[in-house]
């Protein structure tokens, strides 16, 4: 059995900041509160006795920072690899725009379809079937490449949601949105069967 922790990076904005829709073209570092969240995750995993054997992140610094800090309490050094498919989506005309402007442009119905069903609004650059396929490939390869191992995968909200959509039930009944610095745990059996153990867990 291979266990996979899928973690969303920590905050990139602090209280009082203008929150914008940050996608793959905006490479922000973690904010002060985001760094604190990563530290809490590090302690959280240590307290639970979680031992990671391999770790993966996107090319964006906010995911790399989160992974590096979350791993620092591990007794053994964990190899951290970059997987390009984990990079956040491109929000097109809404990239790095304040949330109220995004909502005004796309409308409530389109935003709801994205949050609840993973249907991207017009202008956003994301191919859901392709991302779902990459998650399915990752899950399928995991028990062969990392049998009996525990993996940490750090990505962003726009990509993490499609890990649920990659399940046999398409994530039915689950809230697709993964909160900042929250994670879900998946188990993959030797024959490639994927089961969700938890979702939206915070330290």
PDB file of C-alpha atoms in Angstrom:
ATOM      1  CA  UNK A   1       0.000   0.000   0.000  1.00  0.00           C
ATOM      2  CA  UNK A   2       1.353   3.418  -1.000  1.00  0.00           C
ATOM      3  CA  UNK A   3       0.101   6.414   0.949  1.00  0.00           C
ATOM      4  CA  UNK A   4      -0.044   9.866  -0.667  1.00  0.00           C
ATOM      5  CA  UNK A   5      -0.528  13.154   1.166  1.00  0.00           C
ATOM      6  CA  UNK A   6      -1.743  15.879  -1.201  1.00  0.00           C
ATOM      7  CA  UNK A   7      -1.118  19.264   0.398  1.00  0.00           C
ATOM      8  CA  UNK A   8      -2.055  22.759  -0.694  1.00  0.00           C
ATOM      9  CA  UNK A   9       0.613  25.398  -0.077  1.00  0.00           C
ATOM     10  CA  UNK A  10       0.239  27.961   2.704  1.00  0.00           C
ATOM     11  CA  UNK A  11      -1.063  31.516   2.477  1.00  0.00           C
ATOM     12  CA  UNK A  12       0.420  34.005   0.055  1.00  0.00           C
ATOM     13  CA  UNK A  13      -1.535  36.904   1.585  1.00  0.00           C
ATOM     14  CA  UNK A  14      -1.860  38.176   5.142  1.00  0.00           C
ATOM     15  CA  UNK A  15      -4.708  39.934   6.895  1.00  0.00           C
ATOM     16  CA  UNK A  16      -5.181  43.384   5.376  1.00  0.00           C
ATOM     17  CA  UNK A  17      -3.646  42.449   2.008  1.00  0.00           C
ATOM     18  CA  UNK A  18      -5.659  42.694  -1.195  1.00  0.00           C
ATOM     19  CA  UNK A  19      -6.325  39.056  -2.042  1.00  0.00           C
ATOM     20  CA  UNK A  20      -5.929  38.282  -5.734  1.00  0.00           C
ATOM     21  CA  UNK A  21      -6.489  35.156  -7.813  1.00  0.00           C
ATOM     22  CA  UNK A  22      -2.937  33.871  -8.031  1.00  0.00           C
ATOM     23  CA  UNK A  23      -2.270  31.362 -10.788  1.00  0.00           C
ATOM     24  CA  UNK A  24       0.670  29.763 -12.507  1.00  0.00           C
ATOM     25  CA  UNK A  25       1.975  33.030 -13.966  1.00  0.00           C
ATOM     26  CA  UNK A  26       2.294  34.708 -10.560  1.00  0.00           C
ATOM     27  CA  UNK A  27       5.127  33.208  -8.535  1.00  0.00           C
ATOM     28  CA  UNK A  28       4.492  34.599  -5.056  1.00  0.00           C
ATOM     29  CA  UNK A  29       6.375  33.402  -1.954  1.00  0.00           C
ATOM     30  CA  UNK A  30       4.577  32.400   1.206  1.00  0.00           C
ATOM     31  CA  UNK A  31       3.363  35.292   3.342  1.00  0.00           C
ATOM     32  CA  UNK A  32       4.155  35.575   7.051  1.00  0.00           C
ATOM     33  CA  UNK A  33       1.045  33.587   7.933  1.00  0.00           C
ATOM     34  CA  UNK A  34       1.845  31.088   5.180  1.00  0.00           C
ATOM     35  CA  UNK A  35       5.267  30.445   6.675  1.00  0.00           C
ATOM     36  CA  UNK A  36       3.615  29.926  10.053  1.00  0.00           C
ATOM     37  CA  UNK A  37       1.181  27.445   8.506  1.00  0.00           C
ATOM     38  CA  UNK A  38       4.064  25.460   7.003  1.00  0.00           C
ATOM     39  CA  UNK A  39       5.800  25.380  10.385  1.00  0.00           C
ATOM     40  CA  UNK A  40       2.598  24.094  11.988  1.00  0.00           C
ATOM     41  CA  UNK A  41       2.357  21.375   9.361  1.00  0.00           C
ATOM     42  CA  UNK A  42       5.922  20.335  10.096  1.00  0.00           C
ATOM     43  CA  UNK A  43       5.106  19.929  13.778  1.00  0.00           C
ATOM     44  CA  UNK A  44       1.777  18.301  12.952  1.00  0.00           C
ATOM     45  CA  UNK A  45       3.355  15.570  10.833  1.00  0.00           C
ATOM     46  CA  UNK A  46       6.041  15.018  13.471  1.00  0.00           C
ATOM     47  CA  UNK A  47       3.417  14.611  16.197  1.00  0.00           C
ATOM     48  CA  UNK A  48       1.497  12.119  14.061  1.00  0.00           C
ATOM     49  CA  UNK A  49       4.693  10.208  13.349  1.00  0.00           C
ATOM     50  CA  UNK A  50       4.282  10.572   9.590  1.00  0.00           C
ATOM     51  CA  UNK A  51       7.488   9.588   7.797  1.00  0.00           C
ATOM     52  CA  UNK A  52       7.740  10.719   4.195  1.00  0.00           C
ATOM     53  CA  UNK A  53       9.907   8.757   1.784  1.00  0.00           C
ATOM     54  CA  UNK A  54       9.602  11.051  -1.248  1.00  0.00           C
ATOM     55  CA  UNK A  55       8.198  14.530  -1.853  1.00  0.00           C
ATOM     56  CA  UNK A  56       7.014  16.450  -4.892  1.00  0.00           C
ATOM     57  CA  UNK A  57       6.068  20.078  -5.559  1.00  0.00           C
ATOM     58  CA  UNK A  58       5.316  22.380  -8.476  1.00  0.00           C
ATOM     59  CA  UNK A  59       7.882  24.798  -9.967  1.00  0.00           C
ATOM     60  CA  UNK A  60       6.291  27.659  -7.972  1.00  0.00           C
ATOM     61  CA  UNK A  61       8.150  28.894  -4.921  1.00  0.00           C
ATOM     62  CA  UNK A  62       5.076  28.842  -2.675  1.00  0.00           C
ATOM     63  CA  UNK A  63       4.797  25.068  -3.071  1.00  0.00           C
ATOM     64  CA  UNK A  64       8.535  24.506  -2.715  1.00  0.00           C
ATOM     65  CA  UNK A  65       8.697  26.613   0.454  1.00  0.00           C
ATOM     66  CA  UNK A  66       5.726  24.782   1.952  1.00  0.00           C
ATOM     67  CA  UNK A  67       7.262  21.400   1.179  1.00  0.00           C
ATOM     68  CA  UNK A  68      10.711  22.287   2.493  1.00  0.00           C
ATOM     69  CA  UNK A  69       9.370  23.627   5.789  1.00  0.00           C
ATOM     70  CA  UNK A  70       6.835  20.821   6.227  1.00  0.00           C
ATOM     71  CA  UNK A  71       9.650  18.298   5.806  1.00  0.00           C
ATOM     72  CA  UNK A  72      12.156  19.868   8.167  1.00  0.00           C
ATOM     73  CA  UNK A  73      11.177  17.766  11.197  1.00  0.00           C
ATOM     74  CA  UNK A  74      11.725  14.531   9.289  1.00  0.00           C
ATOM     75  CA  UNK A  75      14.569  12.523  10.777  1.00  0.00           C
ATOM     76  CA  UNK A  76      15.947  11.593   7.366  1.00  0.00           C
ATOM     77  CA  UNK A  77      16.397  14.034   4.495  1.00  0.00           C
ATOM     78  CA  UNK A  78      13.574  13.667   1.988  1.00  0.00           C
ATOM     79  CA  UNK A  79      14.235  14.053  -1.714  1.00  0.00           C
ATOM     80  CA  UNK A  80      12.061  16.872  -3.151  1.00  0.00           C
ATOM     81  CA  UNK A  81      11.291  16.665  -6.873  1.00  0.00           C
ATOM     82  CA  UNK A  82       9.525  19.169  -9.113  1.00  0.00           C
ATOM     83  CA  UNK A  83       6.598  17.865 -11.170  1.00  0.00           C
ATOM     84  CA  UNK A  84       5.505  20.390 -13.831  1.00  0.00           C
ATOM     85  CA  UNK A  85       1.907  19.144 -13.907  1.00  0.00           C
ATOM     86  CA  UNK A  86       1.471  20.365 -10.321  1.00  0.00           C
ATOM     87  CA  UNK A  87       1.851  24.030 -11.339  1.00  0.00           C
ATOM     88  CA  UNK A  88      -1.266  26.108 -10.690  1.00  0.00           C
ATOM     89  CA  UNK A  89      -3.618  26.871 -13.560  1.00  0.00           C
ATOM     90  CA  UNK A  90      -3.439  30.067 -15.624  1.00  0.00           C
ATOM     91  CA  UNK A  91      -6.398  32.281 -14.739  1.00  0.00           C
ATOM     92  CA  UNK A  92      -6.169  34.165 -18.022  1.00  0.00           C
ATOM     93  CA  UNK A  93      -7.715  37.659 -17.751  1.00  0.00           C
ATOM     94  CA  UNK A  94      -8.319  37.055 -14.035  1.00  0.00           C
ATOM     95  CA  UNK A  95      -4.697  36.261 -13.208  1.00  0.00           C
ATOM     96  CA  UNK A  96      -3.590  38.243 -10.150  1.00  0.00           C
ATOM     97  CA  UNK A  97      -6.838  40.248 -10.117  1.00  0.00           C
ATOM     98  CA  UNK A  98      -8.766  41.021  -6.887  1.00  0.00           C
ATOM     99  CA  UNK A  99     -11.450  38.484  -6.145  1.00  0.00           C
ATOM    100  CA  UNK A 100     -14.267  41.022  -6.434  1.00  0.00           C
ATOM    101  CA  UNK A 101     -13.144  41.839  -9.992  1.00  0.00           C
ATOM    102  CA  UNK A 102     -12.987  38.152 -10.872  1.00  0.00           C
ATOM    103  CA  UNK A 103     -16.474  37.578  -9.493  1.00  0.00           C
ATOM    104  CA  UNK A 104     -17.811  40.578 -11.408  1.00  0.00           C
ATOM    105  CA  UNK A 105     -16.335  39.329 -14.697  1.00  0.00           C
ATOM    106  CA  UNK A 106     -17.302  35.664 -14.604  1.00  0.00           C
ATOM    107  CA  UNK A 107     -20.449  35.789 -12.459  1.00  0.00           C
ATOM    108  CA  UNK A 108     -21.614  33.714  -9.505  1.00  0.00           C
ATOM    109  CA  UNK A 109     -22.845  30.766 -11.567  1.00  0.00           C
ATOM    110  CA  UNK A 110     -19.479  30.277 -13.295  1.00  0.00           C
ATOM    111  CA  UNK A 111     -17.606  30.575 -10.007  1.00  0.00           C
ATOM    112  CA  UNK A 112     -19.955  28.061  -8.390  1.00  0.00           C
ATOM    113  CA  UNK A 113     -19.452  25.613 -11.274  1.00  0.00           C
ATOM    114  CA  UNK A 114     -15.696  25.856 -10.735  1.00  0.00           C
ATOM    115  CA  UNK A 115     -15.878  25.415  -6.977  1.00  0.00           C
ATOM    116  CA  UNK A 116     -18.394  22.577  -6.983  1.00  0.00           C
ATOM    117  CA  UNK A 117     -17.701  20.739 -10.244  1.00  0.00           C
ATOM    118  CA  UNK A 118     -14.243  21.807 -11.439  1.00  0.00           C
ATOM    119  CA  UNK A 119     -15.645  23.428 -14.590  1.00  0.00           C
ATOM    120  CA  UNK A 120     -13.311  26.318 -15.536  1.00  0.00           C
ATOM    121  CA  UNK A 121     -14.874  29.691 -16.451  1.00  0.00           C
ATOM    122  CA  UNK A 122     -14.367  31.196 -19.876  1.00  0.00           C
ATOM    123  CA  UNK A 123     -10.852  32.564 -20.320  1.00  0.00           C
ATOM    124  CA  UNK A 124      -9.116  30.322 -17.788  1.00  0.00           C
ATOM    125  CA  UNK A 125      -6.410  28.121 -19.269  1.00  0.00           C
ATOM    126  CA  UNK A 126      -6.833  24.606 -17.917  1.00  0.00           C
ATOM    127  CA  UNK A 127      -7.655  21.280 -19.556  1.00  0.00           C
ATOM    128  CA  UNK A 128      -9.469  19.308 -16.824  1.00  0.00           C
ATOM    129  CA  UNK A 129      -9.367  15.914 -18.606  1.00  0.00           C
ATOM    130  CA  UNK A 130      -5.609  16.309 -19.119  1.00  0.00           C
ATOM    131  CA  UNK A 131      -4.968  17.193 -15.466  1.00  0.00           C
ATOM    132  CA  UNK A 132      -7.219  14.361 -14.289  1.00  0.00           C
ATOM    133  CA  UNK A 133      -5.241  12.064 -16.572  1.00  0.00           C
ATOM    134  CA  UNK A 134      -1.957  13.175 -15.017  1.00  0.00           C
ATOM    135  CA  UNK A 135      -3.276  12.475 -11.530  1.00  0.00           C
ATOM    136  CA  UNK A 136      -4.474   9.057 -12.669  1.00  0.00           C
ATOM    137  CA  UNK A 137      -1.030   8.353 -14.136  1.00  0.00           C
ATOM    138  CA  UNK A 138       0.610   9.458 -10.895  1.00  0.00           C
ATOM    139  CA  UNK A 139      -1.672   7.255  -8.800  1.00  0.00           C
ATOM    140  CA  UNK A 140      -1.196   4.270 -11.128  1.00  0.00           C
ATOM    141  CA  UNK A 141       2.599   4.559 -11.074  1.00  0.00           C
ATOM    142  CA  UNK A 142       2.884   5.097  -7.309  1.00  0.00           C
ATOM    143  CA  UNK A 143       2.611   1.461  -6.107  1.00  0.00           C
ATOM    144  CA  UNK A 144       5.093   0.346  -8.752  1.00  0.00           C
ATOM    145  CA  UNK A 145       7.666   3.105  -8.215  1.00  0.00           C
ATOM    146  CA  UNK A 146       7.120   3.601  -4.479  1.00  0.00           C
ATOM    147  CA  UNK A 147       5.714   0.360  -3.053  1.00  0.00           C
ATOM    148  CA  UNK A 148       4.904   0.681   0.629  1.00  0.00           C
ATOM    149  CA  UNK A 149       6.156   4.286   0.695  1.00  0.00           C
ATOM    150  CA  UNK A 150       4.580   7.493   1.945  1.00  0.00           C
ATOM    151  CA  UNK A 151       4.638  10.446  -0.452  1.00  0.00           C
ATOM    152  CA  UNK A 152       4.094  14.176   0.043  1.00  0.00           C
ATOM    153  CA  UNK A 153       2.711  16.122  -2.930  1.00  0.00           C
ATOM    154  CA  UNK A 154       2.468  19.921  -2.577  1.00  0.00           C
ATOM    155  CA  UNK A 155       0.436  21.796  -5.148  1.00  0.00           C
ATOM    156  CA  UNK A 156      -2.200  24.527  -5.490  1.00  0.00           C
ATOM    157  CA  UNK A 157      -5.974  24.645  -5.173  1.00  0.00           C
ATOM    158  CA  UNK A 158      -6.685  24.642  -8.901  1.00  0.00           C
ATOM    159  CA  UNK A 159      -4.716  21.434  -9.449  1.00  0.00           C
ATOM    160  CA  UNK A 160      -5.408  19.629  -6.160  1.00  0.00           C
ATOM    161  CA  UNK A 161      -9.161  19.469  -6.822  1.00  0.00           C
ATOM    162  CA  UNK A 162      -8.588  17.261  -9.849  1.00  0.00           C
ATOM    163  CA  UNK A 163      -6.973  14.582  -7.676  1.00  0.00           C
ATOM    164  CA  UNK A 164     -10.489  14.008  -6.357  1.00  0.00           C
ATOM    165  CA  UNK A 165     -11.914  14.042  -9.874  1.00  0.00           C
ATOM    166  CA  UNK A 166      -9.375  11.331 -10.771  1.00  0.00           C
ATOM    167  CA  UNK A 167     -10.991   8.876  -8.364  1.00  0.00           C
ATOM    168  CA  UNK A 168     -13.391   6.212  -9.595  1.00  0.00           C
ATOM    169  CA  UNK A 169     -16.329   8.105  -8.094  1.00  0.00           C
ATOM    170  CA  UNK A 170     -15.090  11.474  -9.361  1.00  0.00           C
ATOM    171  CA  UNK A 171     -14.917  12.842  -5.836  1.00  0.00           C
ATOM    172  CA  UNK A 172     -18.676  12.570  -5.391  1.00  0.00           C
ATOM    173  CA  UNK A 173     -19.941  14.365  -2.305  1.00  0.00           C
ATOM    174  CA  UNK A 174     -16.619  15.997  -1.481  1.00  0.00           C
ATOM    175  CA  UNK A 175     -15.810  19.707  -1.397  1.00  0.00           C
ATOM    176  CA  UNK A 176     -13.349  19.989  -4.284  1.00  0.00           C
ATOM    177  CA  UNK A 177     -11.633  23.062  -2.894  1.00  0.00           C
ATOM    178  CA  UNK A 178      -8.616  22.247  -0.755  1.00  0.00           C
ATOM    179  CA  UNK A 179      -8.083  24.984   1.838  1.00  0.00           C
ATOM    180  CA  UNK A 180      -4.718  26.680   2.207  1.00  0.00           C
ATOM    181  CA  UNK A 181      -2.255  24.516   4.144  1.00  0.00           C
ATOM    182  CA  UNK A 182      -4.781  21.667   4.221  1.00  0.00           C
ATOM    183  CA  UNK A 183      -4.203  18.171   2.935  1.00  0.00           C
ATOM    184  CA  UNK A 184      -5.880  14.961   1.929  1.00  0.00           C
ATOM    185  CA  UNK A 185      -4.633  11.414   2.294  1.00  0.00           C
ATOM    186  CA  UNK A 186      -4.992   8.761  -0.404  1.00  0.00           C
ATOM    187  CA  UNK A 187      -4.046   5.109  -0.366  1.00  0.00           C
ATOM    188  CA  UNK A 188      -3.148   3.180  -3.499  1.00  0.00           C
ATOM    189  CA  UNK A 189      -3.206  -0.602  -3.340  1.00  0.00           C
ATOM    190  CA  UNK A 190      -0.758  -2.833  -5.175  1.00  0.00           C
ATOM    191  CA  UNK A 191      -3.304  -3.372  -7.935  1.00  0.00           C
ATOM    192  CA  UNK A 192      -3.753   0.397  -8.391  1.00  0.00           C
ATOM    193  CA  UNK A 193      -7.033   0.931  -6.545  1.00  0.00           C
ATOM    194  CA  UNK A 194      -7.149   4.462  -5.099  1.00  0.00           C
ATOM    195  CA  UNK A 195      -9.118   5.329  -1.983  1.00  0.00           C
ATOM    196  CA  UNK A 196      -9.503   8.689  -0.271  1.00  0.00           C
ATOM    197  CA  UNK A 197      -8.852   8.450   3.463  1.00  0.00           C
ATOM    198  CA  UNK A 198      -9.310  12.116   4.318  1.00  0.00           C
ATOM    199  CA  UNK A 199      -9.603  15.575   2.754  1.00  0.00           C
ATOM    200  CA  UNK A 200      -9.208  19.176   3.950  1.00  0.00           C
ATOM    201  CA  UNK A 201      -7.287  18.262   7.088  1.00  0.00           C
ATOM    202  CA  UNK A 202      -5.452  21.126   8.754  1.00  0.00           C
ATOM    203  CA  UNK A 203      -2.716  21.108  11.366  1.00  0.00           C
TER     204      UNK A 203
END
